[in-house]
Short mmCIF file of C-alpha atoms in Angstrom, two decimals:
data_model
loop_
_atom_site.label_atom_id
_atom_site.label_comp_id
_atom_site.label_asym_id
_atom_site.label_seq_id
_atom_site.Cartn_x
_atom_site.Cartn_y
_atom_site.Cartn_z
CA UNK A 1444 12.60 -31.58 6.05
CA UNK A 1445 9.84 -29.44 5.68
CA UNK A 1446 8.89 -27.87 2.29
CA UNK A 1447 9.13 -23.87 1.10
CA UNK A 1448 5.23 -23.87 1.67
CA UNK A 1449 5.37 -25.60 4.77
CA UNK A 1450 7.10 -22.96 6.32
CA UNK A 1451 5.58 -20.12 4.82
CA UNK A 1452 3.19 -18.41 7.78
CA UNK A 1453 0.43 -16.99 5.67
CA UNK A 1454 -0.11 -20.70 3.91
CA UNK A 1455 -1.10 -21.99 0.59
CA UNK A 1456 -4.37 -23.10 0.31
CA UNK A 1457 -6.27 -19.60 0.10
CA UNK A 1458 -9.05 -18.91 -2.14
CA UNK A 1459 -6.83 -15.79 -3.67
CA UNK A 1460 -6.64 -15.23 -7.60
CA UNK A 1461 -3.94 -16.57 -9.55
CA UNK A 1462 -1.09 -14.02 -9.04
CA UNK A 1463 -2.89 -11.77 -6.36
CA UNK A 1464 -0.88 -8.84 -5.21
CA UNK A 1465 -2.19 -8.80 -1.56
CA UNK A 1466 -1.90 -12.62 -0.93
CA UNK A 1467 2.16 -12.38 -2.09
CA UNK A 1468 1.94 -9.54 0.20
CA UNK A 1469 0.97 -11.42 3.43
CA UNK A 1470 3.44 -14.39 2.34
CA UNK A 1471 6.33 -11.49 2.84
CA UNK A 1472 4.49 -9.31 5.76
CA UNK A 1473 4.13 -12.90 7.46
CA UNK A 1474 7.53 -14.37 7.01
CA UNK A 1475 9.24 -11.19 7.67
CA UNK A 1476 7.35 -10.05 10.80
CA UNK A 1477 7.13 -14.10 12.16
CA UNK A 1478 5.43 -16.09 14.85
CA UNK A 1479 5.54 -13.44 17.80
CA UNK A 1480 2.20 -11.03 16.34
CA UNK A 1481 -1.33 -10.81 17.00
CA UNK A 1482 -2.60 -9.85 13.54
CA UNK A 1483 -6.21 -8.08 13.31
CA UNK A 1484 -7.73 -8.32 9.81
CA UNK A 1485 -10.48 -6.04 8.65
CA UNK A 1486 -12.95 -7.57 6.44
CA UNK A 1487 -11.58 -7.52 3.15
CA UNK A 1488 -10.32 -9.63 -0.14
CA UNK A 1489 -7.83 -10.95 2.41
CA UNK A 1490 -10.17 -12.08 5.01
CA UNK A 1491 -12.69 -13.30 2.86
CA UNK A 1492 -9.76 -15.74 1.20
CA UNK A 1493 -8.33 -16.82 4.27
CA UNK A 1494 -10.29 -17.55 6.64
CA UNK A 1495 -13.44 -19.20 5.33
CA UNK A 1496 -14.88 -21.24 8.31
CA UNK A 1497 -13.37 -23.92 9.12
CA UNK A 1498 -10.53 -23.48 7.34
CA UNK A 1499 -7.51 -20.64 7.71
CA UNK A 1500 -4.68 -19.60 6.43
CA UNK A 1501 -3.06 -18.03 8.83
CA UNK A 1502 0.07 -20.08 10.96
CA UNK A 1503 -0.51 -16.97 13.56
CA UNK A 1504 -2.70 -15.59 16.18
CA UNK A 1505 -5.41 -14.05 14.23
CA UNK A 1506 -8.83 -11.79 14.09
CA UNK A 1507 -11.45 -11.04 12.28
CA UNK A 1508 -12.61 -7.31 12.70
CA UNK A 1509 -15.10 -5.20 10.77
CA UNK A 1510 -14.71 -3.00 8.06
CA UNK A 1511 -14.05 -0.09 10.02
CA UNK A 1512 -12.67 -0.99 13.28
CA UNK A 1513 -9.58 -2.93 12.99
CA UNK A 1514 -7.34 -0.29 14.26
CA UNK A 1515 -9.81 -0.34 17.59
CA UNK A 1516 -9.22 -3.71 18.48
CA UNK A 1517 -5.63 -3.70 17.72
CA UNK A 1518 -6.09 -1.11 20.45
CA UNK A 1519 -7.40 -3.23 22.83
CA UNK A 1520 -5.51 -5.88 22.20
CA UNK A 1521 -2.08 -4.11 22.64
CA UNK A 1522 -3.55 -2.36 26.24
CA UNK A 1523 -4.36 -6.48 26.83
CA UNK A 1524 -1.03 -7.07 26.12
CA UNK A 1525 0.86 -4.21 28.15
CA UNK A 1526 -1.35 -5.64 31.28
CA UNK A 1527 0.03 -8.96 31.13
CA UNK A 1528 3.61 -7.62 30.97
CA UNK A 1529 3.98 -8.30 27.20
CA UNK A 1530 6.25 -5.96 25.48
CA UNK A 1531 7.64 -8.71 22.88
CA UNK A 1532 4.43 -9.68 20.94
CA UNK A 1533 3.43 -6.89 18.43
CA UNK A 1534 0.19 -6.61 17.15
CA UNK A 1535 -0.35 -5.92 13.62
CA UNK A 1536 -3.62 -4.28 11.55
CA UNK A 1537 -3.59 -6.15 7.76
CA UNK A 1538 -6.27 -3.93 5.97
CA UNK A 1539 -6.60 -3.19 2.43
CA UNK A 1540 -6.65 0.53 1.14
CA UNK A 1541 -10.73 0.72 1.37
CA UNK A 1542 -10.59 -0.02 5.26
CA UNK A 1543 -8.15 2.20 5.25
CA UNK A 1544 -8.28 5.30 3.04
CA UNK A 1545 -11.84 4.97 3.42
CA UNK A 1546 -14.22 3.38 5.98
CA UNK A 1547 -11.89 3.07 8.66
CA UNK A 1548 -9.98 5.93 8.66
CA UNK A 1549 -11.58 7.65 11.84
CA UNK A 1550 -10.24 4.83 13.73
CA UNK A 1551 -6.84 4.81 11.90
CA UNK A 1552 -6.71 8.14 12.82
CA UNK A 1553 -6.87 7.84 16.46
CA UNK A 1554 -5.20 4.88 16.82
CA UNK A 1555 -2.07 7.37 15.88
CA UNK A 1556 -3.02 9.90 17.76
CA UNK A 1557 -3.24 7.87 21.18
CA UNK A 1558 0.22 6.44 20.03
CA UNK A 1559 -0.64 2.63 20.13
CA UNK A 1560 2.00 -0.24 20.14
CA UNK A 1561 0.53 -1.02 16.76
CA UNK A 1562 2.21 -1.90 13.44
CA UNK A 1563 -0.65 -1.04 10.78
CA UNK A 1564 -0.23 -3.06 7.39
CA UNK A 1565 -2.14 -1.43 4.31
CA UNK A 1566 -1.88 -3.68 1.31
CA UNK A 1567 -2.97 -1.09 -1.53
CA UNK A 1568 -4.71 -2.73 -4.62
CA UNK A 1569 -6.12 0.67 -5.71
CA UNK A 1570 -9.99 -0.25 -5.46
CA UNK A 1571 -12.21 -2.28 -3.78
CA UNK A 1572 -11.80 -5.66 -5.21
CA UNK A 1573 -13.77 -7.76 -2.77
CA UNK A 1574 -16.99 -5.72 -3.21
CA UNK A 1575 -17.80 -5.33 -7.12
CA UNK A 1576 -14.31 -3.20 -8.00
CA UNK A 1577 -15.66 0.33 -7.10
CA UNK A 1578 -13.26 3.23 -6.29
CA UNK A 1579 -11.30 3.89 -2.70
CA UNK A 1580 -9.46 6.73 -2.06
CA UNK A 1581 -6.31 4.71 -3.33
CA UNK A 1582 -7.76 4.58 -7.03
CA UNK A 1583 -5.38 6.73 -8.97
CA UNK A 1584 -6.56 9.17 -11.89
CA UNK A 1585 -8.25 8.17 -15.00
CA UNK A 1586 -8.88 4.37 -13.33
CA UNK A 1587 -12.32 2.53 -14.82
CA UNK A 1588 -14.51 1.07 -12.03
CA UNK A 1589 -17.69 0.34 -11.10
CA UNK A 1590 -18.26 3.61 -9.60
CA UNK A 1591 -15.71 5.93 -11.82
CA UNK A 1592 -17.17 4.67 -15.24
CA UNK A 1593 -16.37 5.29 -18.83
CA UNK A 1594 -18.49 6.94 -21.48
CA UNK A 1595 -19.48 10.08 -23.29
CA UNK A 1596 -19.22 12.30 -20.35
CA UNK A 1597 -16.84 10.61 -17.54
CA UNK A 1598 -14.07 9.03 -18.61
CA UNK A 1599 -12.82 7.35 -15.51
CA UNK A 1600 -11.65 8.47 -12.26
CA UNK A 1601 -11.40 12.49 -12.00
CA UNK A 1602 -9.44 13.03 -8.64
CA UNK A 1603 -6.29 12.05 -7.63
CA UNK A 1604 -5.43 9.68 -5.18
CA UNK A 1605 -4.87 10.02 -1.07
CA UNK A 1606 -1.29 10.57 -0.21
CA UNK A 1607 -1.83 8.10 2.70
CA UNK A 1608 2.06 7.84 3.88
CA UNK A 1609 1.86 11.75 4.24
CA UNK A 1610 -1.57 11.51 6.20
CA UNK A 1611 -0.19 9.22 8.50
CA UNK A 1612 3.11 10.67 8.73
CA UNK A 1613 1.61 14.11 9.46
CA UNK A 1614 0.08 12.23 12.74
CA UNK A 1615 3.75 12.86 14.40
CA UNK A 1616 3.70 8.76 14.42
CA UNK A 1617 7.65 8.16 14.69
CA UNK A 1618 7.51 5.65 11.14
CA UNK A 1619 5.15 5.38 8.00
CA UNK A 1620 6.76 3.84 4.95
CA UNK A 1621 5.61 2.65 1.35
CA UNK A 1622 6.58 -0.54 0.33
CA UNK A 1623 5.95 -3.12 -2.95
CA UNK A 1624 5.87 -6.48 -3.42
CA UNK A 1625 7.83 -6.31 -6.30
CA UNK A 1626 11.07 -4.77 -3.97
CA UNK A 1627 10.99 -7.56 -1.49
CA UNK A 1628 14.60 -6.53 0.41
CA UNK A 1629 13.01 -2.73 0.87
CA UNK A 1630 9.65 -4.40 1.79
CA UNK A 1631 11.64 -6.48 4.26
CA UNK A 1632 13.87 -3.15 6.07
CA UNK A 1633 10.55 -1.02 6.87
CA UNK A 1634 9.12 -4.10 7.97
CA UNK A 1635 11.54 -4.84 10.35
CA UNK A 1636 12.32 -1.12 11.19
CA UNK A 1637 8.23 -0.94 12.07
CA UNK A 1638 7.98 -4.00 14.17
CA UNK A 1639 11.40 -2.67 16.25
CA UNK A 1640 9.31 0.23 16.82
CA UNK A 1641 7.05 1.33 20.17
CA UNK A 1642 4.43 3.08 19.24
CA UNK A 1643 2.15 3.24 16.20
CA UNK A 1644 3.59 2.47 12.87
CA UNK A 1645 2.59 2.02 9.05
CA UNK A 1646 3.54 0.58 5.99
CA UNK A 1647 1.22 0.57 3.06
CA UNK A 1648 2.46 -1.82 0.34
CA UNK A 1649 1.89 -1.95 -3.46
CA UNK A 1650 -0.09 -5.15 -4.02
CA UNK A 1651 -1.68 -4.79 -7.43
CA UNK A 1652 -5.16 -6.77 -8.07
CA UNK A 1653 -5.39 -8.87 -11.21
CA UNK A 1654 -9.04 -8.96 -11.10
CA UNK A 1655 -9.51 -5.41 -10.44
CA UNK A 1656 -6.93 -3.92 -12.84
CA UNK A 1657 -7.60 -6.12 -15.49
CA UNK A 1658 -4.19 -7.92 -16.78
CA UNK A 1659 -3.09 -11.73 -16.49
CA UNK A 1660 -2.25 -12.94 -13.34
CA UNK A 1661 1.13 -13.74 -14.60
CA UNK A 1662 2.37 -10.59 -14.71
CA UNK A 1663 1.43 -9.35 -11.19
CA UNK A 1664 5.09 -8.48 -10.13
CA UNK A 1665 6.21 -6.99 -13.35
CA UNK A 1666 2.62 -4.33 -13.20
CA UNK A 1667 3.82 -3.84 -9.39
CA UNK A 1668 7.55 -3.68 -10.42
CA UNK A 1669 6.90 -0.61 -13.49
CA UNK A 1670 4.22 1.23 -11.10
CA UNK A 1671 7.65 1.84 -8.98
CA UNK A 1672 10.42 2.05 -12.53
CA UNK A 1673 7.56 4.85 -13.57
CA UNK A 1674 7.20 7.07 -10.85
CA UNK A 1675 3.68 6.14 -10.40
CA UNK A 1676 4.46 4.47 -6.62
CA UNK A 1677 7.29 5.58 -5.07
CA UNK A 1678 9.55 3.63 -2.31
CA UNK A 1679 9.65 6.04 0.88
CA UNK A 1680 10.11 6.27 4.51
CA UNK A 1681 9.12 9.29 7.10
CA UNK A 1682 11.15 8.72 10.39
CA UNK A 1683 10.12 11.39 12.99
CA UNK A 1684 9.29 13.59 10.47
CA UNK A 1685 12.36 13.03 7.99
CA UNK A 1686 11.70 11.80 4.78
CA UNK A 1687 13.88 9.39 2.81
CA UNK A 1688 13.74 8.42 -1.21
CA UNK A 1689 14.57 5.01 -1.24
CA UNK A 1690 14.84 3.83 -4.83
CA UNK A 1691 15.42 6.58 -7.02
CA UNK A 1692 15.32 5.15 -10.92
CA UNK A 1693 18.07 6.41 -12.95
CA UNK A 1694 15.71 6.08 -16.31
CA UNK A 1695 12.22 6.07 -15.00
CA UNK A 1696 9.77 4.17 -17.51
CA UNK A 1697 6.94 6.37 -19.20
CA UNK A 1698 3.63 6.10 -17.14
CA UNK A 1699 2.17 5.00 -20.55
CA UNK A 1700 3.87 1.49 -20.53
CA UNK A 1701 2.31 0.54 -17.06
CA UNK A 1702 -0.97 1.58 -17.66
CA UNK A 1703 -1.03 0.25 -20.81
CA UNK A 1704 -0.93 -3.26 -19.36
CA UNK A 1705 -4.02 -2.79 -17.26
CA UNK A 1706 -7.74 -2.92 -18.91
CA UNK A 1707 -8.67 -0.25 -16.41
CA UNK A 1708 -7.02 2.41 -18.49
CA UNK A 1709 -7.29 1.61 -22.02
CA UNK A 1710 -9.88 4.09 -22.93
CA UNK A 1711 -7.08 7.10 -21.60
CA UNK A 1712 -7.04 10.11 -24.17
CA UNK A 1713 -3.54 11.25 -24.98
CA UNK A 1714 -4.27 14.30 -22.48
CA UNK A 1715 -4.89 12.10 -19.53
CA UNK A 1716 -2.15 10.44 -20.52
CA UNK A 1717 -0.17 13.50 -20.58
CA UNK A 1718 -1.85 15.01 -17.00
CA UNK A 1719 -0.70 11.63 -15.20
CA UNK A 1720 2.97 12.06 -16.29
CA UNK A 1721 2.84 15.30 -15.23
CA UNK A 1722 1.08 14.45 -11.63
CA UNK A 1723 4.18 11.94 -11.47
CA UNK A 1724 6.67 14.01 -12.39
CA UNK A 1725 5.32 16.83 -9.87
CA UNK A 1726 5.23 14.14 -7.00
CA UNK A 1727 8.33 12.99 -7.52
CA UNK A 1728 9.94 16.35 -7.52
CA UNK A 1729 8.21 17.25 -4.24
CA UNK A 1730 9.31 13.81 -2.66
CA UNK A 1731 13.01 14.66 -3.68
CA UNK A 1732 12.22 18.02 -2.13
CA UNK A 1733 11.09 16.62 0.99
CA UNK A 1734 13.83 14.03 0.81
CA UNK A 1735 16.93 16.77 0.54
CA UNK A 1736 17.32 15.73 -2.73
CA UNK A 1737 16.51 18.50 -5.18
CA UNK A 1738 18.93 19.91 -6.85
CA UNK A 1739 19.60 23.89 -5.71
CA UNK A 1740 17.84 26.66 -7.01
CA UNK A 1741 19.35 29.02 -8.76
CA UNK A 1742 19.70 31.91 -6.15
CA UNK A 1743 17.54 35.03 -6.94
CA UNK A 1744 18.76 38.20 -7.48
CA UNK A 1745 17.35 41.06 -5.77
CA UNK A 1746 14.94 42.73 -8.01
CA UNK A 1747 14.39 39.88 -10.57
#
């Protein structure tokens, strides 16, 4: 009988970091979506760790694109595809949030807008890990990197970061979802939802970077599990254009106690502290809004 690891289709055996976020991700993309895909990688943390010449990790068709183009071959590969009468294998874009946010978004973009048979796979670490650690549009407020750094004048990050699901969404693409690694069932349902799907798709997943972020390895699912308990990353679907809260927490954690694991926010004054609750507690209110499930206004009476 074959082993756990054996079956897995993204295998072990990749140069990730201990407890990397995006390498757990493509475990559960992998074993969800299985063997019938065509995946297209851009260049990335995950291509650069799994699929060092000659070895691979990958126990499914895969390929290499650039930085900015992955959605464009998907393209092509799907119109191959359709030619040969194929309307069972579906080809999936893995990208991380710099390829996508960032350098490849023209082509993201009009992959949606032509509509391609295309499931598109961001695994979000919030920064560009493969490259030195510098910001993407995915790093949140107040985050240390290379490029956002810390001193006398700028104290991290000072924008907020892309609401990608909503960008997508507001493509008129019939599904875009986010996802975590830490909610593996949810994860699993958009997944499958998004494969089942003809036409272009998205899921961007919460895959936090131990490197990056700065906090042990060991406690990659429980940073990725309080981003989502905080209201920091929320677990959401947009199906033609209706939006859908997922997990709502009953007793959402204080923003503090998730950032407070990561090194990239420990220089946070008590006001940015006190702007990012605020930014989460505005988002989520909006996303319950969205969702139909704010609570009713108190009606207006004329004159007041």
């Amino acid at each position: 009988m074959s082993s756990q690891s054996e079956m897995h289709l993204y295998a072990p055996g990749h140069s990730g970091c201990p407890g990397c976020g995006p390498s757990n991700a493509l475990i559960q993309v992998c074993d969800t979506l299985g063997k019938d895909i065509i995946v297209v990688n851009a260049t990335g943390c995950m291509e650069i760790t799994s699929s060092q010449y000659p070895q691979t990790a990958w126990r499914v068709p895969y390929i290499h694109s650039l930085f900015e183009n992955a959605p464009a071959v998907a393209s092509g590969v799907a119109a191959a595809l359709r030619a040969q009468g194929n309307n069972h294998t579906k080809v999936v874009v893995i990208a991380g949030d710099g390829a996508t946010y960032d350098i490849g978004f023209g082509s993201f973009s009009g992959m949606m807008d032509r509509g391609e048979n295309v499931l598109y796979v961001c695994y979000d670490n919030q920064l560009y890990a493969n490259t030195g650690v510098q910001k993407s549009g995915a790093t949140p407020y107040g985050a240390e990197t290379t490029t956002t750094i810390v001193g006398k004048v700028h104290k991290g990050k000072e924008t907020e970061r892309k609401q990608i699901v909503e960008i997508a969404a507001a493509h008129g693409i019939p599904y875009a979802a986010s996802a975590s690694i830490a909610y593996y069932a949810d994860l699993q349902m958009k997944l499958k939802k998004a494969k089942a799907i003809n036409g272009t798709t998205f899921v961007t997943i919460d895959a936090p970077c131990c490197l990056g972020a700065g906090f042990d390895g060991g406690i990659t699912f429980k940073v990725a599990k309080l981003a989502v308990q905080s209201r920091l990353w929320f677990l959401f679907e947009v199906e033609n254009g209706k939006y859908k809260l997922n997990f709502n927490p009953a007793n959402p954690k204080p923003v503090r106690e998730y950032l407070e694991l990561q090194k990239r926010f420990k220089h946070l004054s008590e006001e940015q502290f006190d702007h990012i609750q605020r930014q989460a507690n505005l988002t989520y209110e909006v996303l319950l809004e969205k969702s139909g499930m704010a609570s009713p206004k108190p009606e207006q009476k004329p004159g007041q």
